[in-house]
Short mmCIF file of C-alpha atoms in Angstrom, two decimals:
data_model
loop_
_atom_site.label_atom_id
_atom_site.label_comp_id
_atom_site.label_asym_id
_atom_site.label_seq_id
_atom_site.Cartn_x
_atom_site.Cartn_y
_atom_site.Cartn_z
CA MET A 1 8.52 19.78 6.05
CA ASP A 2 6.84 20.63 9.32
CA ARG A 3 3.46 20.10 10.67
CA LYS A 4 2.52 23.35 10.36
CA GLU A 5 3.70 23.61 6.94
CA ILE A 6 1.76 20.45 5.86
CA GLU A 7 -1.49 22.29 7.23
CA ARG A 8 -0.66 24.95 4.98
CA VAL A 9 -0.26 22.39 2.08
CA ASN A 10 -3.48 21.02 2.91
CA GLU A 11 -5.57 24.15 2.72
CA LYS A 12 -3.94 25.42 -0.44
CA LEU A 13 -4.53 21.62 -2.20
CA ALA A 14 -7.98 21.60 -0.70
CA LYS A 15 -9.91 21.82 -4.06
CA ALA A 16 -7.07 20.38 -6.01
CA ASP A 17 -7.39 17.41 -7.96
CA ALA A 18 -5.15 14.09 -8.28
CA ARG A 19 -2.83 15.71 -11.07
CA GLU A 20 -2.41 19.11 -9.06
CA THR A 21 -1.60 17.15 -5.69
CA LEU A 22 0.85 15.01 -8.29
CA ASP A 23 2.44 18.29 -9.91
CA TRP A 24 3.03 19.81 -6.35
CA ALA A 25 4.70 16.74 -5.14
CA ILE A 26 6.93 16.53 -8.07
CA GLU A 27 7.83 19.85 -7.88
CA ARG A 28 8.53 20.08 -4.31
CA PHE A 29 10.26 16.44 -3.68
CA GLY A 30 11.78 15.65 -7.31
CA ALA A 31 14.11 12.87 -6.99
CA ASP A 32 13.22 12.33 -3.06
CA LEU A 33 9.98 11.22 -4.21
CA VAL A 34 8.60 7.56 -4.60
CA LEU A 35 5.32 5.72 -5.48
CA SER A 36 4.55 2.68 -3.24
CA SER A 37 2.33 0.38 -5.37
CA SER A 38 0.29 -2.88 -4.35
CA MET A 39 -0.57 -3.12 -8.06
CA GLY A 40 -4.16 -2.20 -7.08
CA ALA A 41 -6.42 -0.02 -9.33
CA GLU A 42 -5.70 2.85 -7.19
CA ASP A 43 -1.83 2.60 -7.43
CA GLN A 44 -2.18 1.56 -11.27
CA VAL A 45 -3.91 4.90 -11.65
CA LEU A 46 -0.88 6.67 -9.90
CA THR A 47 1.68 4.83 -11.84
CA ASP A 48 -0.28 6.09 -15.26
CA MET A 49 -0.31 9.51 -14.18
CA LEU A 50 3.49 9.67 -13.12
CA MET A 51 4.63 7.81 -16.42
CA LYS A 52 3.12 10.80 -18.31
CA LYS A 53 4.26 13.26 -15.60
CA ALA A 54 7.41 12.34 -14.61
CA PRO A 55 8.64 8.74 -15.55
CA SER A 56 11.88 9.33 -13.72
CA VAL A 57 10.06 9.12 -10.35
CA GLU A 58 10.34 5.58 -8.96
CA VAL A 59 7.61 3.04 -8.49
CA PHE A 60 8.32 -0.03 -6.16
CA THR A 61 6.23 -2.71 -5.01
CA LEU A 62 6.59 -5.21 -2.22
CA ASP A 63 6.66 -8.92 -3.04
CA THR A 64 5.94 -10.63 0.07
CA GLY A 65 6.25 -14.12 -1.04
CA ARG A 66 2.45 -14.73 -0.78
CA LEU A 67 1.11 -12.86 -3.59
CA PHE A 68 -1.49 -14.08 -6.65
CA PRO A 69 -0.01 -15.31 -9.65
CA GLU A 70 -2.01 -12.65 -11.42
CA THR A 71 -0.15 -9.95 -9.07
CA TYR A 72 3.35 -11.00 -10.97
CA GLN A 73 1.45 -10.97 -14.23
CA LEU A 74 0.38 -7.61 -13.88
CA ILE A 75 4.04 -6.42 -12.75
CA ASP A 76 5.06 -7.70 -16.37
CA GLU A 77 2.50 -6.32 -18.13
CA THR A 78 2.67 -2.88 -16.57
CA ASN A 79 6.66 -2.73 -17.06
CA GLU A 80 5.97 -3.51 -20.51
CA PHE A 81 3.18 -1.15 -21.22
CA TYR A 82 5.12 1.79 -19.75
CA LYS A 83 8.64 0.84 -20.94
CA THR A 84 9.78 1.12 -16.87
CA LYS A 85 11.02 -1.11 -14.35
CA ILE A 86 8.98 -1.47 -11.08
CA LYS A 87 11.48 -2.07 -8.45
CA ILE A 88 10.81 -4.95 -6.34
CA TYR A 89 11.63 -5.25 -2.43
CA PHE A 90 11.50 -8.66 -0.91
CA PRO A 91 11.40 -9.61 3.03
CA ASP A 92 14.53 -10.76 4.60
CA TYR A 93 14.61 -14.38 4.29
CA LYS A 94 16.29 -14.97 7.59
CA GLN A 95 13.33 -13.41 9.49
CA VAL A 96 10.75 -15.11 7.25
CA GLU A 97 12.29 -18.66 7.86
CA GLU A 98 12.46 -18.12 11.55
CA MET A 99 8.91 -16.86 11.98
CA VAL A 100 7.48 -20.04 9.50
CA ASN A 101 9.59 -22.52 11.66
CA ASN A 102 8.33 -21.25 14.95
CA LYS A 103 4.73 -20.09 14.09
CA GLY A 104 3.76 -22.06 11.05
CA VAL A 105 3.44 -21.39 7.36
CA ASN A 106 -0.30 -19.78 7.89
CA LEU A 107 0.32 -18.17 11.49
CA PHE A 108 -1.86 -15.17 10.43
CA TYR A 109 -5.01 -17.17 10.98
CA HIS A 110 -4.64 -17.78 14.46
CA SER A 111 -4.33 -14.37 15.99
CA VAL A 112 -4.07 -10.68 15.44
CA GLU A 113 -0.63 -10.55 16.88
CA ASN A 114 0.66 -13.33 14.73
CA ARG A 115 -1.16 -11.64 11.16
CA LYS A 116 0.73 -8.50 12.44
CA MET A 117 4.22 -10.11 12.79
CA CYS A 118 3.88 -11.59 9.52
CA CYS A 119 2.65 -8.28 7.86
CA HIS A 120 5.56 -6.53 9.62
CA ILE A 121 8.19 -8.97 8.43
CA ARG A 122 7.08 -9.42 4.87
CA LYS A 123 5.92 -5.88 4.36
CA ILE A 124 7.04 -3.08 6.88
CA GLU A 125 10.59 -4.18 7.01
CA PRO A 126 11.17 -4.05 3.14
CA LEU A 127 9.01 -0.63 2.97
CA LYS A 128 11.40 0.80 5.20
CA ARG A 129 14.35 -0.15 2.75
CA ALA A 130 12.38 1.20 0.26
CA PHE A 131 12.12 4.44 1.68
CA SER A 132 15.48 4.89 2.62
CA GLY A 133 17.15 8.28 1.55
CA ARG A 134 13.44 9.42 0.43
CA LYS A 135 11.40 12.74 1.49
CA ALA A 136 8.24 11.57 0.28
CA TRP A 137 5.87 9.00 -0.92
CA ILE A 138 2.93 8.66 -2.55
CA SER A 139 0.05 6.31 -1.73
CA GLY A 140 -3.06 5.02 -3.50
CA LEU A 141 -5.39 5.60 -0.25
CA ARG A 142 -9.08 6.71 -0.73
CA ARG A 143 -11.16 7.70 2.38
CA GLU A 144 -14.18 5.65 1.04
CA GLN A 145 -12.11 2.27 1.27
CA SER A 146 -12.50 1.70 4.81
CA ILE A 147 -13.44 3.00 8.39
CA THR A 148 -9.75 3.05 9.02
CA ARG A 149 -9.28 5.63 6.53
CA THR A 150 -11.77 7.98 6.87
CA GLU A 151 -9.47 10.71 8.47
CA VAL A 152 -6.78 10.32 5.81
CA GLN A 153 -5.65 13.68 4.67
CA ARG A 154 -4.33 14.67 1.10
CA VAL A 155 -0.65 15.18 2.51
CA GLU A 156 0.48 13.73 6.07
CA TRP A 157 3.43 13.52 8.16
CA ASP A 158 4.38 9.73 8.33
CA GLU A 159 5.87 9.44 11.61
CA ALA A 160 7.39 6.11 11.64
CA ASN A 161 9.18 6.54 8.64
CA GLY A 162 10.09 10.08 8.76
CA LEU A 163 8.36 11.05 5.20
CA VAL A 164 5.78 12.86 3.99
CA LYS A 165 3.06 10.66 2.67
CA ILE A 166 0.91 12.11 -0.21
CA ASN A 167 -2.54 10.54 -1.13
CA PRO A 168 -3.93 12.20 -4.43
CA LEU A 169 -6.75 10.04 -4.87
CA ILE A 170 -7.94 10.54 -1.06
CA ASP A 171 -11.80 12.13 -2.19
CA TRP A 172 -12.00 9.64 -5.33
CA LYS A 173 -15.16 7.27 -5.33
CA GLU A 174 -14.51 4.08 -6.94
CA ASP A 175 -16.50 4.82 -10.21
CA GLN A 176 -13.74 7.62 -10.82
CA VAL A 177 -10.96 5.25 -10.31
CA TRP A 178 -12.45 2.62 -12.71
CA ASP A 179 -13.38 5.50 -15.32
CA TYR A 180 -9.88 6.66 -15.49
CA ILE A 181 -8.79 3.06 -16.13
CA THR A 182 -11.13 2.75 -18.77
CA VAL A 183 -10.58 6.02 -20.64
CA ASN A 184 -6.75 5.78 -20.39
CA HIS A 185 -6.35 2.01 -21.12
CA VAL A 186 -4.59 1.45 -17.75
CA PRO A 187 -3.43 -2.22 -17.23
CA TYR A 188 -5.22 -3.56 -14.12
CA HIS A 189 -5.09 -6.63 -11.82
CA LYS A 190 -7.43 -9.38 -13.46
CA LEU A 191 -8.82 -10.27 -10.09
CA HIS A 192 -10.79 -7.01 -9.78
CA ASP A 193 -12.93 -8.49 -12.49
CA LYS A 194 -13.37 -11.51 -10.13
CA GLY A 195 -14.89 -9.48 -7.09
CA TYR A 196 -11.84 -8.48 -5.36
CA PRO A 197 -11.67 -4.98 -5.16
CA SER A 198 -8.70 -4.82 -2.90
CA ILE A 199 -5.85 -7.24 -3.21
CA GLY A 200 -2.73 -8.35 -1.07
CA CYS A 201 -1.42 -11.60 0.01
CA GLN A 202 -3.11 -14.80 -1.42
CA PRO A 203 -3.97 -16.41 1.69
CA CYS A 204 -5.47 -13.09 3.35
CA THR A 205 -7.55 -11.96 0.49
CA ARG A 206 -10.97 -13.29 -0.78
CA ALA A 207 -13.62 -11.86 -3.14
CA VAL A 208 -16.09 -9.76 -1.66
CA LYS A 209 -19.98 -10.51 -1.48
CA PRO A 210 -22.59 -8.33 -2.91
CA GLY A 211 -23.06 -5.48 -0.66
CA GLU A 212 -19.84 -5.88 1.47
CA ASP A 213 -17.47 -3.04 2.27
CA VAL A 214 -14.56 -2.87 -0.39
CA ARG A 215 -11.97 -4.00 2.34
CA ALA A 216 -13.96 -6.80 3.65
CA GLY A 217 -12.01 -9.37 1.39
CA ARG A 218 -8.93 -8.45 3.20
CA TRP A 219 -8.09 -10.56 6.57
CA TRP A 220 -11.74 -11.32 6.77
CA TRP A 221 -11.65 -13.04 9.94
CA GLU A 222 -10.79 -10.12 11.83
CA ASP A 223 -12.91 -7.04 13.27
CA PRO A 224 -12.64 -4.12 10.77
CA GLU A 225 -11.03 -1.73 13.35
CA HIS A 226 -7.85 -4.00 13.02
CA LYS A 227 -7.99 -4.56 9.06
CA GLU A 228 -4.51 -2.85 8.61
CA CYS A 229 -1.19 -4.11 7.67
CA GLY A 230 0.62 -1.43 9.46
CA LEU A 231 1.68 0.46 6.24
CA HIS A 232 -0.91 2.89 6.80
CA VAL A 233 -1.84 3.07 10.65
CA GLN A 234 0.60 5.00 12.47
CA ASP A 235 -0.30 3.58 15.91
CA ASP A 236 1.13 0.09 14.29
CA LEU A 237 4.29 1.83 13.43
CA LYS A 238 5.00 4.60 16.03
CA THR A 239 7.38 1.72 17.86
CA GLU A 240 10.14 -0.16 16.04
CA VAL A 241 8.67 -3.91 16.55
CA SER A 242 11.17 -6.58 17.64
CA PHE A 243 9.79 -10.17 17.85
CA ASP A 244 11.64 -13.16 19.83
CA PHE A 245 10.50 -16.09 17.62
CA LYS A 246 11.65 -18.51 20.03
CA ASN A 247 9.71 -17.45 23.10
CA LEU A 248 6.49 -16.95 21.41
CA ASP A 249 4.00 -19.71 21.53
CA LYS A 250 3.12 -21.79 18.59
CA LYS A 251 -0.39 -21.29 17.83
#
């Protein structure tokens, strides 16, 4: 798909609901379509929809090595509930070893540069492997989640990965997500019940306080405009990143 076709599709799907958007994606891309799941509420909704419409579409998640125990429990629970097998991608252990030995186990607390390095190695690199050979991916992004996501479109071109990116829940409100989960008895992350609306790696996620933004618990020590790991920010992904670990200052 080129950009003009994507514009036409967004016009066509302007009033489409999430299921209709998925129907279009499944028909358009078939086996070349994949769902990237963080195991959060939105991705569980999309997994449920896919399992009912096209269970052959691959669902994968990234195991960064720093996930919450509850995340692993949900992976097993989801596999059992849908009689499926979520595919898991891991970071390259050599890159992780070199990064940790040169920068420290919790390097991400010291600078945005360090945090983006960690995200790149633990998330972006395995993501690229997961996308190999694919033409489109499904994401659980919603516009109201963060100030970094207000301009997201239903269908986009992912320049960095050379894929079409589809966001079926882009217009959903939080209560719509939870209504769907309740009505359809969808397995969900138990930390959501403890004040964690957005869940990533354990050391980089905390519960939010009353009145805080739903993404306030992610990388809470950073300014809001920096709060993306690189999976959903095109500017972070346009250039292939190469880190020279030995020449980086330890902080």
